[in-house]
Short mmCIF file of N, CA, C and O in Angstrom, two decimals:
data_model
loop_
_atom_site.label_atom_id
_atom_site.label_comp_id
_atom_site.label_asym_id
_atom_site.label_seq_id
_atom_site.Cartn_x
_atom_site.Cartn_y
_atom_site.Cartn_z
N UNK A 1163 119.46 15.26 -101.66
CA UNK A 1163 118.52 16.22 -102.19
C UNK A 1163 118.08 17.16 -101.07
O UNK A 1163 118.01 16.75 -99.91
N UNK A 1164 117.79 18.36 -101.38
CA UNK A 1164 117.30 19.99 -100.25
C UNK A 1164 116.02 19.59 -100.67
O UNK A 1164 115.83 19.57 -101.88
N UNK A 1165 115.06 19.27 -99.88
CA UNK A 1165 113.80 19.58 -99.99
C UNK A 1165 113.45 21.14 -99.69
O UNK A 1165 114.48 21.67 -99.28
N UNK A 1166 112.52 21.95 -99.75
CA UNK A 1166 112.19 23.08 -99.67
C UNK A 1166 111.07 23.02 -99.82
O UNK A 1166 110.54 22.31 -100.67
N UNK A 1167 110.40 23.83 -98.95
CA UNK A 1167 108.63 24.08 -98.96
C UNK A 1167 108.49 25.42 -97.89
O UNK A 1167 109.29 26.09 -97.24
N UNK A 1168 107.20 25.41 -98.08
CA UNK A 1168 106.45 26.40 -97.45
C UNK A 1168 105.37 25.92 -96.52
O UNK A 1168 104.33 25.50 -97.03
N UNK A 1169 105.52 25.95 -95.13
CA UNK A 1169 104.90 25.97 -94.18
C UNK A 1169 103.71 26.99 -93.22
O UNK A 1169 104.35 27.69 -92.44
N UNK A 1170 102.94 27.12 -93.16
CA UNK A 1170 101.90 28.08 -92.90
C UNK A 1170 101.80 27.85 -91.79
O UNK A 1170 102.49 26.93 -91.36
N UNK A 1171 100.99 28.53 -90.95
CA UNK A 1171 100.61 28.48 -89.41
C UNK A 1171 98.96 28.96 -89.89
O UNK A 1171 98.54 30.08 -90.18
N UNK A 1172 98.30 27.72 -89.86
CA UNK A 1172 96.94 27.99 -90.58
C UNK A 1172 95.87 28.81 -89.10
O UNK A 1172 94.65 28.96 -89.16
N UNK A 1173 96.66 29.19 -88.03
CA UNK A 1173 95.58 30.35 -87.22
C UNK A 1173 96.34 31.71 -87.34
O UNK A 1173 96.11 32.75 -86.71
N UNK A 1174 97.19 31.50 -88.18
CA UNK A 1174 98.20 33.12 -88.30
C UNK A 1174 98.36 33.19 -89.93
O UNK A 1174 98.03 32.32 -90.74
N UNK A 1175 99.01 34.59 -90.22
CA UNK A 1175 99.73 34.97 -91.83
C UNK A 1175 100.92 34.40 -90.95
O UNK A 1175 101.57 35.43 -90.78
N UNK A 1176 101.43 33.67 -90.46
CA UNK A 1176 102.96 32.97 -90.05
C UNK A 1176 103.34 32.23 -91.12
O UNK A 1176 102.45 31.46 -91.50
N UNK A 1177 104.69 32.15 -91.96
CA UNK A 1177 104.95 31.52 -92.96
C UNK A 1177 106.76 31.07 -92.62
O UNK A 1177 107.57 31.75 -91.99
N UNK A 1178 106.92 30.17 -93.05
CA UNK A 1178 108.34 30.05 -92.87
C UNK A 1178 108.45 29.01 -94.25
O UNK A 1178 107.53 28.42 -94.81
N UNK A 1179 109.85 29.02 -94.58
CA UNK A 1179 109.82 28.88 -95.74
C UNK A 1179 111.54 27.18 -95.27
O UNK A 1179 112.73 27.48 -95.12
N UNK A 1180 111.23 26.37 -95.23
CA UNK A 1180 111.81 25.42 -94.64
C UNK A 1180 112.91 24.55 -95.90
O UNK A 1180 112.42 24.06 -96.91
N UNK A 1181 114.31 24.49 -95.63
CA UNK A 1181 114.69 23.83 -96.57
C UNK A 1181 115.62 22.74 -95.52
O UNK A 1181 116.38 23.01 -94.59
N UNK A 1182 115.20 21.38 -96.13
CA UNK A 1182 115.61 20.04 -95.16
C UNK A 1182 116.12 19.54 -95.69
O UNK A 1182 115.51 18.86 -96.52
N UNK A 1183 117.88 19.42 -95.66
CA UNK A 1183 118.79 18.36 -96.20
C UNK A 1183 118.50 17.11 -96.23
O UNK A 1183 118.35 16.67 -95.09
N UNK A 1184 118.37 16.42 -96.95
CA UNK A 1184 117.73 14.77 -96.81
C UNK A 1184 118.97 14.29 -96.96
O UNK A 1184 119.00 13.11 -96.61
N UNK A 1185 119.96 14.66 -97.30
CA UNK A 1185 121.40 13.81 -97.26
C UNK A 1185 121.64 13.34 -96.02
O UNK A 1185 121.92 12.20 -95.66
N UNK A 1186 121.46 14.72 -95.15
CA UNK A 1186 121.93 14.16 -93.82
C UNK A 1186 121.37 12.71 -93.48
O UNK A 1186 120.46 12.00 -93.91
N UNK A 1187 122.34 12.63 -92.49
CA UNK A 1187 121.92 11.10 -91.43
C UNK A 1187 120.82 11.46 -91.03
O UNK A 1187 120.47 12.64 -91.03
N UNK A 1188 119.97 10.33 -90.58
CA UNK A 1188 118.76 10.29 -90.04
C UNK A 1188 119.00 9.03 -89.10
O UNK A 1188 120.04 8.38 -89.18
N UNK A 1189 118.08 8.73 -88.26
CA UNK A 1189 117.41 8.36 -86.88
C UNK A 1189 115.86 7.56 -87.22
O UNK A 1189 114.97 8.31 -87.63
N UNK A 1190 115.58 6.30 -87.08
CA UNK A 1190 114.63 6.15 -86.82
C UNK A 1190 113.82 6.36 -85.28
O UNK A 1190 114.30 5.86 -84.26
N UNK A 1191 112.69 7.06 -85.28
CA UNK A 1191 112.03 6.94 -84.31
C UNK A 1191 110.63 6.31 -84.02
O UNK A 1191 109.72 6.65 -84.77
N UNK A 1192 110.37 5.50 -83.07
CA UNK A 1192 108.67 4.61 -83.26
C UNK A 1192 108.08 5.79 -82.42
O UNK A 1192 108.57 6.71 -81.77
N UNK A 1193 107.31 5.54 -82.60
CA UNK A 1193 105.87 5.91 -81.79
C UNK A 1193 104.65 5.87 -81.88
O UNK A 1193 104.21 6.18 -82.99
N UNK A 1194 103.69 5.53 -80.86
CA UNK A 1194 102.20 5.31 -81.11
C UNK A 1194 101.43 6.79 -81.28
O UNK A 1194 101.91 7.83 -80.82
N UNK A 1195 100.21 6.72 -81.99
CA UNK A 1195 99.87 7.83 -82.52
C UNK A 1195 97.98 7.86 -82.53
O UNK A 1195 97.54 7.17 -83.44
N UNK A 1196 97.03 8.46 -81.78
CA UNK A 1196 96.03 8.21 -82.31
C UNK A 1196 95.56 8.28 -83.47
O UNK A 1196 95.92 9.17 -84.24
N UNK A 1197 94.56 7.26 -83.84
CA UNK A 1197 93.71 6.81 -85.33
C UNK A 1197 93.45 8.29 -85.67
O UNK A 1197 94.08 8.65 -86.67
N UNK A 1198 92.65 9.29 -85.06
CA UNK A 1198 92.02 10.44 -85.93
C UNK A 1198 93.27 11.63 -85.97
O UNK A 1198 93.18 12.65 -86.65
N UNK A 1199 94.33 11.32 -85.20
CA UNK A 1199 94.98 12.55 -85.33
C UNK A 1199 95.89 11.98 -86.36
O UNK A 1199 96.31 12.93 -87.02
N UNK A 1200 96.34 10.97 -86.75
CA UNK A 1200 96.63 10.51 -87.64
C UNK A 1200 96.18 10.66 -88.93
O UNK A 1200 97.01 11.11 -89.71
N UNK A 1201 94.88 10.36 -89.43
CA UNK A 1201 93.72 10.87 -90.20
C UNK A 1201 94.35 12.17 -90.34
O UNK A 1201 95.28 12.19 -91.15
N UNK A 1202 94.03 13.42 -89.66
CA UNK A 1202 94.46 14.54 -90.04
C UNK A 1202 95.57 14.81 -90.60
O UNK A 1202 95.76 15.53 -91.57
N UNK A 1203 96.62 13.97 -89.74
CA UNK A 1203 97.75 14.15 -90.49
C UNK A 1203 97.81 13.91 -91.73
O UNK A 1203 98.38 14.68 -92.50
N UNK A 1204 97.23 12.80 -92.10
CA UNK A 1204 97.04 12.56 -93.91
C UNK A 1204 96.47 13.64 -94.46
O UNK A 1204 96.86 14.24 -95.46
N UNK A 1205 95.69 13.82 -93.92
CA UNK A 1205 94.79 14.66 -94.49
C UNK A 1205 95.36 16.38 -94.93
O UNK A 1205 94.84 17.13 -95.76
N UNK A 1206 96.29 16.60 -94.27
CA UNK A 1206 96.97 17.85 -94.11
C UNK A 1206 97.85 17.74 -95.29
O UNK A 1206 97.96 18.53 -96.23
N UNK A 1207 98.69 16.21 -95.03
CA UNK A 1207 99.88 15.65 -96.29
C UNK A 1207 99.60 16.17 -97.53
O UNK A 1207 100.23 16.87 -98.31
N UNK A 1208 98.05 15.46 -97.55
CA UNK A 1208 97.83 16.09 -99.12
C UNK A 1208 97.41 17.08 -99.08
O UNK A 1208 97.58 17.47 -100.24
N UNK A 1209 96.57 18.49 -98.13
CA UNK A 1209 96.56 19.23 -99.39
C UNK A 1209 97.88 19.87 -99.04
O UNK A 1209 97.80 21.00 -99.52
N UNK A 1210 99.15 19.73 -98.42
CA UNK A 1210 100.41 20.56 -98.55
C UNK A 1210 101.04 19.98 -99.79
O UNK A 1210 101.88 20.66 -100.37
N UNK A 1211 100.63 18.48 -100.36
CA UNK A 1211 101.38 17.71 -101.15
C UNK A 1211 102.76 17.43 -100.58
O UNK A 1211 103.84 17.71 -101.11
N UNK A 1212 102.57 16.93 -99.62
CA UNK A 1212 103.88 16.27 -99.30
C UNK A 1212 103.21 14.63 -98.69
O UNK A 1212 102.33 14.39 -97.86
N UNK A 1213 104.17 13.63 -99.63
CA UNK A 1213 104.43 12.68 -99.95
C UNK A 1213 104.28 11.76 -98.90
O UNK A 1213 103.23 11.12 -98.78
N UNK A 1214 105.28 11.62 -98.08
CA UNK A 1214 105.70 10.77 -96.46
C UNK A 1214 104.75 11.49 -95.57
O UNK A 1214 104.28 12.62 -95.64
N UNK A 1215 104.58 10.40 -94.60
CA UNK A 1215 104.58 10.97 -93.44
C UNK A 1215 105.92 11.35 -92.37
O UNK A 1215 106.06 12.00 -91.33
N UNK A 1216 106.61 10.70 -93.09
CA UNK A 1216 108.37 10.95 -92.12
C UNK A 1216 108.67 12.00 -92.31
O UNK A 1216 109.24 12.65 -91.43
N UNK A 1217 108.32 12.60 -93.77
CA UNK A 1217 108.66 14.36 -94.34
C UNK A 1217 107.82 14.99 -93.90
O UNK A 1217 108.24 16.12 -93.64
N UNK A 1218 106.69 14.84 -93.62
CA UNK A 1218 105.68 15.92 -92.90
C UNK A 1218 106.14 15.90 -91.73
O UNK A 1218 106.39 17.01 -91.26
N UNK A 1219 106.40 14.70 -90.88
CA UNK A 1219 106.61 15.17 -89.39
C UNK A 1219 107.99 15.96 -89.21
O UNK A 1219 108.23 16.63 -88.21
N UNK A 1220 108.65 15.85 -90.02
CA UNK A 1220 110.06 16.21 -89.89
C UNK A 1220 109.98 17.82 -90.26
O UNK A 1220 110.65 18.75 -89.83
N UNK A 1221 108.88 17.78 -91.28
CA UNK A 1221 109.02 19.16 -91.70
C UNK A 1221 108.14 20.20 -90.43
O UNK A 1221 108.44 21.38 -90.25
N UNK A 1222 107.01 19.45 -89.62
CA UNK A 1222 106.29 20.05 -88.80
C UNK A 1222 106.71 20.50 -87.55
O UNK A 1222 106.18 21.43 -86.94
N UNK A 1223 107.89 19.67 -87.06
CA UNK A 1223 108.59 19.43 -86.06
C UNK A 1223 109.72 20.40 -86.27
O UNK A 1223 110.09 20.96 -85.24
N UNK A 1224 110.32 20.72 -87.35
CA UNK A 1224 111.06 21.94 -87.72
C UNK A 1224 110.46 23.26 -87.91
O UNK A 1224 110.86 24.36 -87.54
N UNK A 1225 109.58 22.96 -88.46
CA UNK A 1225 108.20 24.20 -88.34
C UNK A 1225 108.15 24.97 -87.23
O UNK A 1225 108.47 26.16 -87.16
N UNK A 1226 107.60 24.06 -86.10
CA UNK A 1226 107.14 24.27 -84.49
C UNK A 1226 108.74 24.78 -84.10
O UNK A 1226 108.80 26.01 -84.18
N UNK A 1227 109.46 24.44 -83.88
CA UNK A 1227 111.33 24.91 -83.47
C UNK A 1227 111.09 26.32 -83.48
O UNK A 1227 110.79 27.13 -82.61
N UNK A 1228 111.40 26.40 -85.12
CA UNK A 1228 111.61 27.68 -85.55
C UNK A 1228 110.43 28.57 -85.29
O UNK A 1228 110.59 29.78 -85.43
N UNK A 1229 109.21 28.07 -84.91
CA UNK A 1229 108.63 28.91 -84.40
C UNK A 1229 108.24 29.69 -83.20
O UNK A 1229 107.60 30.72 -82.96
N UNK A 1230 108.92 28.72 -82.51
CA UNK A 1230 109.18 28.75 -80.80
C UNK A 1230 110.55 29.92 -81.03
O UNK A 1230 110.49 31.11 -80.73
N UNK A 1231 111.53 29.33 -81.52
CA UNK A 1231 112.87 30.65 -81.10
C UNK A 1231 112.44 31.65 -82.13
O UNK A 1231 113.47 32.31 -82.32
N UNK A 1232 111.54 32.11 -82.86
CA UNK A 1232 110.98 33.35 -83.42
C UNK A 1232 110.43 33.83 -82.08
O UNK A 1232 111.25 34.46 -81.40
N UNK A 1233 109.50 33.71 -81.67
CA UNK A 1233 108.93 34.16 -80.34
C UNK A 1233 109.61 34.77 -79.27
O UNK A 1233 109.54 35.86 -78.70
N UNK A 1234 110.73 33.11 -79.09
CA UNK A 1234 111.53 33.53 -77.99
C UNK A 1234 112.00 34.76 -78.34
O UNK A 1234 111.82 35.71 -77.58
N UNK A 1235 112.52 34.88 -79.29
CA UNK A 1235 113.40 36.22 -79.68
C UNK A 1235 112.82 37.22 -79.51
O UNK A 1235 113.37 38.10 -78.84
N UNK A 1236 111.50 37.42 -80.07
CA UNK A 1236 110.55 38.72 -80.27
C UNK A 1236 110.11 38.91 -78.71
O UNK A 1236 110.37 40.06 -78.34
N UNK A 1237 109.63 38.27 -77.90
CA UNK A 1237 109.54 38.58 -76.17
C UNK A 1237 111.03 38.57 -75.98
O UNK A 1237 111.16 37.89 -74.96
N UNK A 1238 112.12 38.89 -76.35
CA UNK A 1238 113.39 39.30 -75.60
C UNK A 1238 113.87 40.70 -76.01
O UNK A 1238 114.83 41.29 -75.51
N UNK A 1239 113.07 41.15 -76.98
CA UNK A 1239 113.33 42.38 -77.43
C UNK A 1239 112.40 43.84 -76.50
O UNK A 1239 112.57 45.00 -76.84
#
């Protein structure tokens, strides 16, 4: 399944519009995480309505990418 959503940059009108093959292979990764930033993270889950936390980070973490080589690009011009 293509997931697809819409991602905001809630201190900008920045929008990117993200579609994440879930077919592909995946990778588990651990990691420790603080209690309140965690909290937020839930807290964000729902009101974007997304489900997992594995799909939010995956989707946030693709988010941040693409928002870094937008930049890069725009300071190379």
């Amino acid at each position: 399944m293509i997931a697809m959503g819409v991602l905001r940059d809630l201190n900008s009108a920045d929008e990117i519009v993200l579609d994440i093959d879930e077919r592909k292979e995946t990778k588990t990764v651990t990691f420790k995480i603080d209690p309140d930033l965690l909290e937020k993270i839930d807290q964000d889950m729902k009101r974007r309505n997304i489900r997992s936390r594995s799909d939010y980070l995956r989707w946030i973490i693709t988010y941040n990418i693409l928002r870094l080589k937008n930049q890069q690009g725009q300071s190379n011009k």
